[in-house]
Amino acid sequence: MEFESIPGVGAKTAAALAELDDPERALETGDVAALAEAPGVTQGRAARIARGAIRREHDDDGDFLATDRAREVYREVLGLLQERTVTRYAEARLETFYPSGARSRIEEVREFAAEAVEREADAAAIDALDGVEPLSEPRDVTVRDRCLATTDAERYREATDAMPELSVEVVEDARGLAELARGYATVIAIDEAFAGVDVEGDVRVEPDALDKPAEIVPERALAFFAENRDRIRAAIDVHRASDLDPDADLDALESALERLDADGTPAGDEELERLERAVDDLDAAAGTSEGVANDRLRESIREQDVTVEGSDLLSLVEQGAGVDSLLSRELADEYAAAIDAARENLIDALDLDSGEAEIARRAFPEEPTFPVERDEDVISRLREELQAARDRRATRLKKELARDLADERETAEGLVRAALELDVELAVARFAADFDCAMPELVERAAADGGASAAHQERERTGGVAIAGGRSPLLDVPIEEVDPVDYEVGGVALLSGVNSGGKTSTLDLVATVVILTQMGLPVPAEDARIALFEDLHYHAKTQGTLDAGAFESTVREFADLATGGAGSLVLVDELESITEPGASAKIIAGILEALHENGATAVFVSHLAGEIRETADFAVTVDGIEAEGLVDGELQVNRSPVKDHLARSTPELIVEKLAGEHDSEFYGELLEKFE
């Protein structure tokens, strides 16, 4: 795959992507987590790369959102989706969903969304997702107690690449192996030429060592699972709490993880734990046992009267004997009992087996002495035996566990990936549920043919937007408090209505529905029929009259749109604010004429709808959001635009109210001015 053909990917990023294990799969599936493992690629950058790959696959120019306001609406909609994610992965993954002009991309996402909305956002699954993150490779796993040995430079490079956790040493002969054995607990010779060599120390000849990493360097698999243990467990919980159907034995994987400590060492083995405790507690236990013997002897001496005949004392002195000899003769039984107590205390404290106990008994000598002192040479021998037994068992357990876990790595990766993707699906499902969404129907847009009447009527019927029961999620009120809106437009239309009647929110609703439709996602409406557009031009209301330069720039923008907007949706909010009202009506009429001729779909919100309709050279449709009256000074509005109806203005409603309340010729004459 030519990575540089992806929009936004240069040579440096392409080189980083090439270092991934399977970059093609990651790009095809939009796996943001996998792409973010490339050197120097952040999760946000990974989302943009994935989006670029999607654009390339569907031959999508990515220019659907043609104006700042269109992009703002998209970011707001995307934000609502991202608010419903749990994981950072899902938040970034949703960045790969964007409004597209390519039908193949839209259909692809629609298939995804149709399955996603069927997901149930179970509370237990949501809680479990909080612990799921993309798996990571442990850094700087180094094993110092063993090495690989070879005589061949090419074999050296192969071994270094295959097992970077181990030192690889180059030797010339068996003497070199012997020297290595003095510095390493284990030396693994990987050349067949060493077969049959007899070298002192733990030197193994294993030409196939590079093919069995779980046995030679079990720390690799153990470190990976230790690093990701909590994430994998969380993914297992997600599968159990959701409707995901894993193709794996969750109990077997969970059981294997329980045999692993957070530091990557085997856990839960009673014999290994016994040996580890014995090594750690040896010095303290030996000291305590010493004390037991001495305390027993002191107590025995206090309780007994020892009588020594003068001749015996003289004989002992002449022989150079000390008090120890005297105690040996007088307290032999008590001394033996004290030594036995010390030995049993040491054996019991360390929970030694029979072989270890034989060594431990020699730590306290038979020959009487006071105070009793342990034999340090014996204690050292016992320590070596315990450490060797501990290391042998730990190594065996590591290898067994590494073999089991190495076989589960692909399973673990699949579980985590599925859990993360579930979060994306649940975000869509929760969005659809929260805003009462439905999947829109896609309709074909009728082609324009120079504004002929038949073509115009066909576009009015099929070539635009039809929304039933739509509620804008962009309003800063709970969705259940939003009045549903029905609106349909095909071709060019003006939208009139009272101030604060909902004209701008209607444009926002249309933009939102179209953007979500072209993202391939459900829309906040009971029903919607949308013709796919090539691009969306949404112009927000201008704050104040523009100066000459800004006005010229705005007119130029509409000139470009009017000459090439056959597949465009154009939404404009009160363009008349850019200049004087009289000139605005003429300019807007001219823009509408060009858009009509080119077959664009457009909605212009304007307070000059009547003037524009009179100025335009075609029968421009005027729809109206009609106020039903004033109640206690508050407008009562029917939020759904009425087709082919010029809505009354707020001043007209106020004058009408006054005329009805007061029998005054003045109010009546004012009201006639609106007719």
XYZ file of C-alpha atoms in Angstrom, residues 11-639:
629
model
C 7.018 10.640 3.735
C 7.780 10.806 7.471
C 4.335 9.583 8.516
C 4.378 6.906 5.800
C 7.670 5.590 7.194
C 6.166 5.495 10.693
C 3.109 3.576 9.457
C 5.353 1.051 7.724
C 6.758 0.044 11.130
C 3.363 -1.281 12.272
C 2.701 -5.024 12.201
C -0.370 -4.750 9.966
C -0.922 -1.139 8.870
C -3.197 -2.131 5.986
C -5.691 -3.759 8.365
C -5.560 -0.772 10.712
C -6.251 1.643 7.858
C -9.030 -0.448 6.356
C -10.848 -0.842 9.684
C -10.169 2.645 11.020
C -8.307 1.144 13.992
C -7.161 4.379 15.588
C -5.444 2.559 18.464
C -3.261 0.487 16.140
C -2.359 3.498 14.000
C -1.429 5.445 17.148
C 1.264 2.820 17.873
C 3.286 4.164 14.936
C 6.240 6.285 16.107
C 5.284 9.926 16.546
C 1.601 9.370 15.723
C -0.843 10.606 18.365
C -4.367 9.273 18.685
C -5.783 12.469 17.165
C -3.347 12.239 14.275
C -4.255 8.568 13.856
C -7.922 9.529 13.464
C -7.046 12.014 10.723
C -4.931 9.384 8.947
C -7.786 6.870 9.136
C -10.190 9.480 7.777
C -7.780 10.177 4.926
C -7.593 6.470 4.103
C -11.388 6.313 4.013
C -11.510 9.294 1.671
C -9.002 7.649 -0.664
C -10.894 4.358 -0.661
C -14.170 6.059 -1.610
C -12.658 8.677 -3.925
C -14.007 11.377 -1.629
C -12.567 14.886 -1.901
C -13.561 15.644 1.684
C -15.033 19.034 0.759
C -18.634 18.436 1.765
C -18.541 21.023 4.567
C -17.981 24.161 2.511
C -18.401 26.961 5.081
C -17.404 27.754 8.640
C -20.955 27.410 9.955
C -21.356 24.021 8.254
C -18.162 22.874 9.936
C -19.364 24.275 13.274
C -22.590 22.280 13.085
C -20.629 19.130 12.261
C -18.330 19.670 15.266
C -21.352 20.221 17.514
C -23.025 17.051 16.260
C -19.786 15.104 16.581
C -19.409 16.464 20.105
C -22.828 15.116 21.045
C -21.757 11.688 19.827
C -18.413 11.874 21.625
C -20.094 12.893 24.881
C -21.695 9.463 24.861
C -18.431 7.538 24.700
C -16.620 6.038 27.665
C -13.160 5.394 26.240
C -10.719 7.810 24.678
C -10.408 5.359 21.810
C -14.097 5.650 20.909
C -13.899 9.427 21.115
C -11.036 9.437 18.620
C -12.617 6.713 16.472
C -15.731 8.846 15.997
C -13.479 11.413 14.320
C -13.362 9.021 11.368
C -17.098 9.546 10.840
C -17.665 12.616 8.698
C -20.270 13.841 6.201
C -19.304 12.561 2.789
C -20.446 13.208 -0.730
C -19.550 9.603 -1.667
C -22.558 7.310 -1.552
C -20.399 4.217 -1.062
C -19.017 5.669 2.172
C -22.476 6.682 3.365
C -23.845 3.205 2.699
C -20.881 1.658 4.516
C -21.611 3.645 7.671
C -25.364 3.085 7.363
C -24.720 -0.666 7.618
C -22.653 -0.057 10.733
C -25.276 2.283 12.226
C -28.138 -0.136 11.548
C -26.404 -2.707 13.760
C -25.209 -0.133 16.296
C -28.675 1.196 17.120
C -29.734 -2.324 18.059
C -27.143 -2.409 20.838
C -28.413 -1.999 24.362
C -26.373 0.327 26.562
C -26.379 -1.958 29.605
C -25.164 -0.158 32.735
C -22.767 -2.977 33.642
C -21.206 -2.873 30.172
C -20.802 0.899 30.396
C -19.102 0.563 33.791
C -16.780 -2.153 32.504
C -15.826 -0.049 29.472
C -14.322 2.505 31.830
C -11.380 0.153 32.338
C -10.769 -0.703 28.677
C -7.916 0.915 26.786
C -5.957 -0.088 23.700
C -3.303 -2.666 24.538
C 0.262 -1.417 24.754
C 3.632 -3.064 24.331
C 5.812 -3.014 27.459
C 8.961 -0.961 27.069
C 12.516 -1.984 27.964
C 11.929 -5.619 28.910
C 15.441 -6.784 29.736
C 16.538 -10.216 30.989
C 19.990 -10.246 32.587
C 20.358 -13.800 33.887
C 20.693 -15.512 30.506
C 22.147 -14.852 27.073
C 22.301 -16.247 23.554
C 25.629 -17.273 22.076
C 26.718 -17.722 18.468
C 29.873 -17.794 16.381
C 28.236 -16.275 13.287
C 27.763 -12.517 12.647
C 24.639 -13.041 10.517
C 23.166 -15.325 13.156
C 24.000 -12.621 15.702
C 21.882 -10.053 13.825
C 19.030 -12.529 13.469
C 19.081 -13.306 17.196
C 19.295 -9.639 18.174
C 16.212 -8.847 16.094
C 14.290 -11.905 17.275
C 15.020 -11.560 20.996
C 15.979 -7.990 21.892
C 15.274 -8.742 25.557
C 18.414 -10.931 25.814
C 22.077 -10.178 25.362
C 23.542 -11.894 22.307
C 27.234 -12.741 22.559
C 29.662 -13.795 19.844
C 32.104 -16.556 20.890
C 34.740 -18.514 19.010
C 34.613 -21.891 20.715
C 33.621 -23.894 23.780
C 36.071 -21.918 25.889
C 34.081 -18.794 25.064
C 30.903 -20.545 26.218
C 32.599 -21.469 29.485
C 33.593 -17.869 30.082
C 30.021 -16.716 29.434
C 28.733 -19.333 31.879
C 30.682 -17.620 34.648
C 28.725 -14.391 34.122
C 25.254 -15.708 33.245
C 23.021 -18.170 35.040
C 22.084 -19.706 31.679
C 23.807 -19.615 28.294
C 21.887 -20.769 25.224
C 24.085 -21.651 22.254
C 22.120 -21.332 19.024
C 24.657 -22.911 16.647
C 24.434 -26.603 15.758
C 28.227 -26.697 15.819
C 28.093 -26.642 19.617
C 26.103 -29.895 19.782
C 27.701 -32.293 22.271
C 29.892 -29.662 23.904
C 30.607 -30.274 27.604
C 30.940 -27.018 29.504
C 30.632 -26.423 33.229
C 27.512 -24.452 34.155
C 24.013 -24.188 32.686
C 24.914 -24.132 28.995
C 22.288 -25.390 26.562
C 22.650 -26.017 22.851
C 19.342 -25.141 21.173
C 19.668 -24.334 17.450
C 15.882 -23.768 17.234
C 15.806 -21.328 20.157
C 14.724 -18.376 18.018
C 11.597 -20.274 17.011
C 10.320 -20.672 20.577
C 10.393 -17.282 22.274
C 7.841 -18.294 24.932
C 10.324 -20.874 26.244
C 13.577 -18.954 25.816
C 12.306 -15.537 26.935
C 8.960 -16.104 28.693
C 9.288 -12.627 30.178
C 8.120 -11.178 26.847
C 4.641 -12.687 26.999
C 4.421 -12.212 30.754
C 5.375 -8.539 30.532
C 2.784 -7.923 27.828
C -0.019 -9.497 29.832
C 1.135 -7.898 33.084
C 1.116 -4.485 31.402
C -2.376 -5.047 30.003
C -3.885 -7.316 32.638
C -6.489 -4.854 33.932
C -7.496 -3.793 30.409
C -8.006 -7.377 29.307
C -10.005 -8.173 32.432
C -12.178 -5.130 31.778
C -12.732 -6.303 28.188
C -13.774 -9.724 29.510
C -16.275 -8.012 31.821
C -17.620 -5.993 28.881
C -18.245 -9.159 26.889
C -20.019 -10.793 29.804
C -22.203 -7.744 30.433
C -23.090 -7.061 26.786
C -24.524 -8.877 23.812
C -21.093 -9.410 22.265
C -20.478 -13.013 21.265
C -16.776 -13.716 21.790
C -15.148 -16.532 19.873
C -13.013 -17.345 22.898
C -12.992 -19.117 26.242
C -13.273 -16.174 28.633
C -12.885 -18.385 31.708
C -9.629 -19.887 30.405
C -8.130 -16.488 29.661
C -9.239 -15.082 33.000
C -7.798 -18.113 34.795
C -4.453 -17.608 33.049
C -4.417 -13.944 34.057
C -5.021 -14.902 37.693
C -1.740 -16.819 37.581
C 0.136 -13.607 36.772
C 1.185 -10.861 39.178
C 1.245 -7.190 38.233
C 5.064 -7.313 38.020
C 5.011 -10.103 35.426
C 5.871 -12.960 37.785
C 3.799 -16.124 38.258
C 1.181 -15.860 40.986
C -0.959 -18.254 42.979
C 1.575 -21.098 43.229
C 1.812 -22.150 46.892
C 5.184 -23.883 46.535
C 6.801 -20.869 44.856
C 5.332 -18.583 47.487
C 6.729 -20.879 50.222
C 10.209 -20.775 48.719
C 10.094 -17.004 48.274
C 9.069 -16.534 51.909
C 11.797 -18.923 53.065
C 14.494 -16.994 51.201
C 13.200 -13.655 52.463
C 12.795 -14.809 56.070
C 15.913 -16.977 56.422
C 18.158 -14.556 58.303
C 15.402 -13.431 60.649
C 14.323 -17.020 61.342
C 17.910 -18.110 62.015
C 18.346 -15.273 64.497
C 15.075 -16.108 66.231
C 16.033 -19.785 66.455
C 19.375 -18.826 67.985
C 17.464 -16.882 70.601
C 15.219 -19.850 71.325
C 18.238 -22.047 72.128
C 19.937 -19.460 74.301
C 16.756 -18.640 76.214
C 16.263 -22.342 76.963
C 19.839 -22.704 78.212
C 19.652 -19.621 80.413
C 16.469 -20.870 81.996
C 18.013 -24.297 82.623
C 21.106 -22.759 84.242
C 18.967 -20.609 86.525
C 16.907 -23.550 87.686
C 19.795 -25.952 88.486
C 22.527 -26.096 91.166
C 25.740 -27.157 89.580
C 28.361 -28.674 91.991
C 31.932 -29.116 90.824
C 34.413 -31.156 92.990
C 37.690 -29.405 93.591
C 39.695 -32.158 91.932
C 37.394 -31.988 88.890
C 37.752 -28.226 88.692
C 41.553 -28.505 88.954
C 41.599 -31.151 86.261
C 39.437 -29.019 83.923
C 41.634 -25.983 84.457
C 44.856 -27.954 83.920
C 43.403 -29.273 80.661
C 42.589 -25.713 79.531
C 38.873 -26.436 79.505
C 36.392 -23.613 79.685
C 32.898 -23.167 80.948
C 31.548 -24.823 77.798
C 33.123 -28.114 78.801
C 31.729 -27.796 82.283
C 28.249 -27.122 80.880
C 28.617 -30.018 78.505
C 29.190 -32.383 81.385
C 26.602 -30.932 83.740
C 23.858 -29.783 81.286
C 24.248 -32.137 78.327
C 20.580 -33.076 78.226
C 19.410 -29.486 78.565
C 21.766 -28.355 75.800
C 20.527 -31.058 73.436
C 16.940 -30.020 74.117
C 17.756 -26.345 73.442
C 19.444 -27.202 70.139
C 16.489 -29.357 69.091
C 14.133 -26.481 69.878
C 16.245 -24.107 67.757
C 16.287 -26.526 64.835
C 12.524 -27.143 64.945
C 11.857 -23.430 65.215
C 13.936 -22.764 62.085
C 12.263 -25.575 60.152
C 8.761 -24.551 61.216
C 9.320 -20.822 60.658
C 10.490 -21.392 57.087
C 8.102 -24.290 56.387
C 10.992 -26.376 55.025
C 10.553 -29.702 53.283
C 12.450 -32.800 54.379
C 15.528 -32.207 52.231
C 15.798 -28.577 53.237
C 15.215 -29.508 56.888
C 18.256 -31.839 56.859
C 20.452 -28.896 55.939
C 18.722 -26.620 58.451
C 19.436 -29.048 61.345
C 23.173 -28.732 60.725
C 22.935 -24.970 61.306
C 23.131 -25.582 65.091
C 26.070 -27.837 66.054
C 26.000 -30.806 68.462
C 29.056 -29.566 70.366
C 27.937 -27.453 73.334
C 28.675 -23.767 73.315
C 27.259 -20.776 75.041
C 25.919 -18.560 73.775
C 24.630 -20.770 70.956
C 25.539 -19.435 67.505
C 24.328 -20.588 64.110
C 26.789 -21.941 61.590
C 26.916 -19.271 58.874
C 28.309 -21.695 56.316
C 25.284 -23.932 56.775
C 22.914 -20.972 56.591
C 24.580 -19.900 53.331
C 24.237 -23.428 51.991
C 20.551 -23.447 52.947
C 20.062 -20.053 51.287
C 21.633 -21.313 48.057
C 19.428 -24.398 48.073
C 16.283 -22.362 48.657
C 17.192 -19.794 46.007
C 18.002 -22.498 43.472
C 14.721 -24.271 44.183
C 12.842 -20.976 43.965
C 14.474 -20.034 40.666
C 13.918 -23.468 39.140
C 10.265 -23.424 40.039
C 9.796 -19.804 38.935
C 11.445 -20.557 35.596
C 9.260 -23.603 35.031
C 6.131 -21.683 35.971
C 7.152 -18.765 33.750
C 7.593 -21.045 30.785
C 4.283 -22.833 31.370
C 2.397 -19.583 31.879
C 4.119 -17.883 28.944
C 3.145 -20.768 26.661
C -0.462 -20.540 27.811
C -0.630 -16.755 27.529
C 1.235 -16.556 24.223
C -1.562 -18.643 22.704
C -4.096 -16.210 24.195
C -2.559 -13.003 22.874
C -4.610 -12.921 19.692
C -7.713 -13.674 21.741
C -6.961 -10.828 24.152
C -6.353 -8.401 21.320
C -9.651 -9.378 19.719
C -11.560 -8.978 22.981
C -10.159 -5.515 23.643
C -10.709 -4.408 20.058
C -14.310 -5.628 20.142
C -14.943 -3.878 23.472
C -13.546 -0.596 22.160
C -15.631 -0.849 19.003
C -18.667 -1.618 21.159
C -18.129 1.738 22.847
C -18.332 3.396 19.415
C -21.532 1.515 18.625
C -23.059 2.296 22.010
C -22.302 5.992 21.530
C -24.328 5.912 18.312
C -27.068 3.877 19.991
C -27.265 6.262 22.955
C -27.284 9.278 20.661
C -30.125 7.743 18.643
C -32.079 6.928 21.795
C -31.476 10.270 23.515
C -32.663 12.291 20.515
C -35.388 9.945 19.230
C -33.547 9.335 15.976
C -34.512 7.365 12.898
C -32.533 6.234 9.888
C -33.298 8.609 6.994
C -34.432 7.421 3.596
C -32.048 8.302 0.788
C -33.745 9.558 -2.368
C -32.351 10.385 -5.775
C -31.993 14.038 -6.613
C -33.635 14.976 -9.925
C -31.281 16.542 -12.449
C -31.739 20.178 -13.448
C -32.433 21.108 -17.067
C -32.234 24.874 -17.237
C -35.101 25.563 -14.864
C -37.850 24.049 -17.016
C -41.157 23.827 -15.214
C -41.382 20.020 -15.267
C -37.869 19.629 -13.872
C -38.557 22.236 -11.204
C -41.672 20.406 -10.083
C -39.763 17.127 -9.964
C -37.036 18.673 -7.809
C -39.696 20.091 -5.516
C -41.083 16.590 -5.118
C -37.898 14.525 -4.659
C -34.794 16.635 -4.870
C -34.184 18.024 -1.413
C -34.992 17.605 2.255
C -38.163 16.305 3.894
C -38.232 16.145 7.688
C -41.131 14.966 9.829
C -41.111 15.470 13.593
C -37.565 16.824 13.660
C -36.069 18.183 16.882
C -32.768 20.051 16.784
C -30.270 18.632 19.293
C -28.299 21.869 19.097
C -30.812 23.814 21.165
C -29.777 24.440 24.738
C -32.860 22.780 26.226
C -33.788 19.160 26.943
C -34.820 17.425 23.749
C -38.272 16.612 25.146
C -38.933 20.346 25.491
C -38.160 21.038 21.825
C -41.214 21.467 19.617
C -41.172 18.988 16.709
C -40.804 20.521 13.267
C -42.071 19.296 9.915
C -40.340 20.865 6.945
C -39.828 19.966 3.321
C -37.886 21.808 0.664
C -36.784 20.948 -2.846
C -35.300 23.584 -5.088
C -35.077 27.169 -3.813
C -37.193 28.593 -0.995
C -37.429 31.635 1.247
C -38.249 31.118 4.917
C -40.149 33.913 6.597
C -41.440 34.344 10.116
C -41.509 36.325 13.309
C -38.481 37.117 15.406
C -37.647 34.270 17.806
C -40.057 32.077 15.880
C -37.480 29.393 15.134
C -36.174 30.244 11.664
C -32.509 29.859 12.607
C -33.163 26.689 14.592
C -34.987 25.326 11.531
C -31.872 25.947 9.440
C -29.809 24.261 12.163
C -32.196 21.309 12.099
C -31.929 20.986 8.317
C -28.117 21.230 8.493
C -27.965 18.697 11.327
C -30.215 16.197 9.567
C -28.329 16.490 6.293
C -24.908 16.241 7.986
C -25.922 13.149 9.959
C -27.498 11.627 6.853
C -24.311 12.073 4.893
C -22.316 10.696 7.813
C -24.470 7.587 7.428
C -26.004 7.979 10.891
C -29.551 8.239 12.275
C -31.149 11.690 12.406
C -33.228 13.416 15.147
C -36.606 13.066 13.480
C -39.542 10.709 13.283
C -38.917 10.368 9.573
C -36.676 11.982 6.962
C -36.178 11.696 3.207
C -32.921 13.230 2.051
C -31.388 13.610 -1.381
C -27.619 13.273 -1.096
C -25.748 16.506 -1.719
C -22.273 17.184 -3.004
C -21.630 19.916 -0.467
C -23.253 22.029 2.232
C -22.979 25.822 2.295
C -24.390 27.205 5.519
C -24.002 30.955 6.032
C -24.804 32.166 9.514
C -26.334 35.539 10.255
C -23.850 38.377 9.846
C -23.439 40.642 12.847
C -23.905 44.151 11.445
C -23.519 45.627 7.992
C -20.334 44.580 6.193
C -17.816 47.092 4.934
C -17.236 47.374 1.184
C -14.398 44.821 1.074
C -16.241 42.189 3.111
C -19.415 42.767 1.125
C -17.531 42.237 -2.135
C -15.977 39.037 -0.785
C -19.393 37.702 0.231
C -20.904 38.435 -3.178
C -17.952 36.723 -4.883
C -18.501 33.623 -2.766
C -22.126 33.418 -3.840
C -21.125 34.021 -7.452
C -18.892 30.933 -7.362
C -21.659 28.933 -5.737
C -24.347 30.105 -8.167
C -22.328 28.990 -11.181
C -21.559 25.499 -9.952
C -23.977 24.489 -7.233
C -26.186 21.907 -8.948
C -25.591 19.360 -6.175
C -25.330 21.855 -3.340
C -27.485 22.511 -0.334
C -27.386 26.211 0.519
C -28.640 27.521 3.854
C -28.457 31.265 4.479
C -29.597 33.159 7.553
C -30.661 36.789 6.948
C -28.242 37.718 4.203
C -29.938 41.119 4.043
C -27.948 42.198 7.090
C -24.836 42.575 4.931
C -26.027 45.846 3.387
C -28.997 48.202 3.004
C -32.439 46.476 2.880
C -33.339 47.757 -0.619
C -30.090 46.515 -2.152
C -30.239 43.275 -0.182
C -33.567 42.255 -1.690
C -32.201 42.711 -5.203
C -28.963 40.832 -4.449
C -30.748 37.913 -2.790
C -33.248 37.703 -5.655
C -30.366 37.481 -8.129
C -28.620 34.758 -6.107
C -31.826 32.751 -5.867
C -32.366 33.025 -9.605
C -28.904 31.590 -10.302
C -29.309 28.779 -7.768
C -32.725 27.952 -9.236
C -31.313 27.771 -12.743
C -28.496 25.442 -11.607
C -30.785 23.078 -9.743
C -29.420 23.718 -6.255
C -31.480 23.231 -3.120
C -31.541 26.345 -0.949
C -33.295 27.879 2.026
C -32.807 31.605 2.656
C -34.146 32.999 5.916
C -35.211 36.595 5.358
C -37.420 39.328 6.714
C -37.572 40.645 3.140
C -39.280 37.582 1.708
C -42.098 39.628 0.146
C -39.742 42.110 -1.516
C -37.461 39.334 -2.755
C -40.367 37.387 -4.215
C -41.531 40.461 -6.097
C -38.009 41.138 -7.436
C -37.135 37.591 -8.533
C -37.841 36.575 -12.123
C -39.277 33.180 -11.137
C -41.972 32.053 -8.751
C -39.781 31.614 -5.706
C -41.354 29.544 -2.955
C -41.953 31.418 0.289
C -42.538 29.328 3.405
C -43.524 30.806 6.725
C -43.172 30.046 10.420
C -46.451 31.481 11.535
C -47.122 33.021 14.916
C -50.598 32.133 16.094
C -50.864 35.138 18.345
C -49.665 36.849 21.507
C -50.571 35.528 24.947
C -49.466 37.642 27.908
C -46.891 39.256 25.683
C -45.416 35.893 24.580
C -45.498 34.686 20.989
C -47.395 31.477 20.355
C -45.687 29.942 17.340
C -46.301 26.971 15.104
C -42.668 25.908 14.660
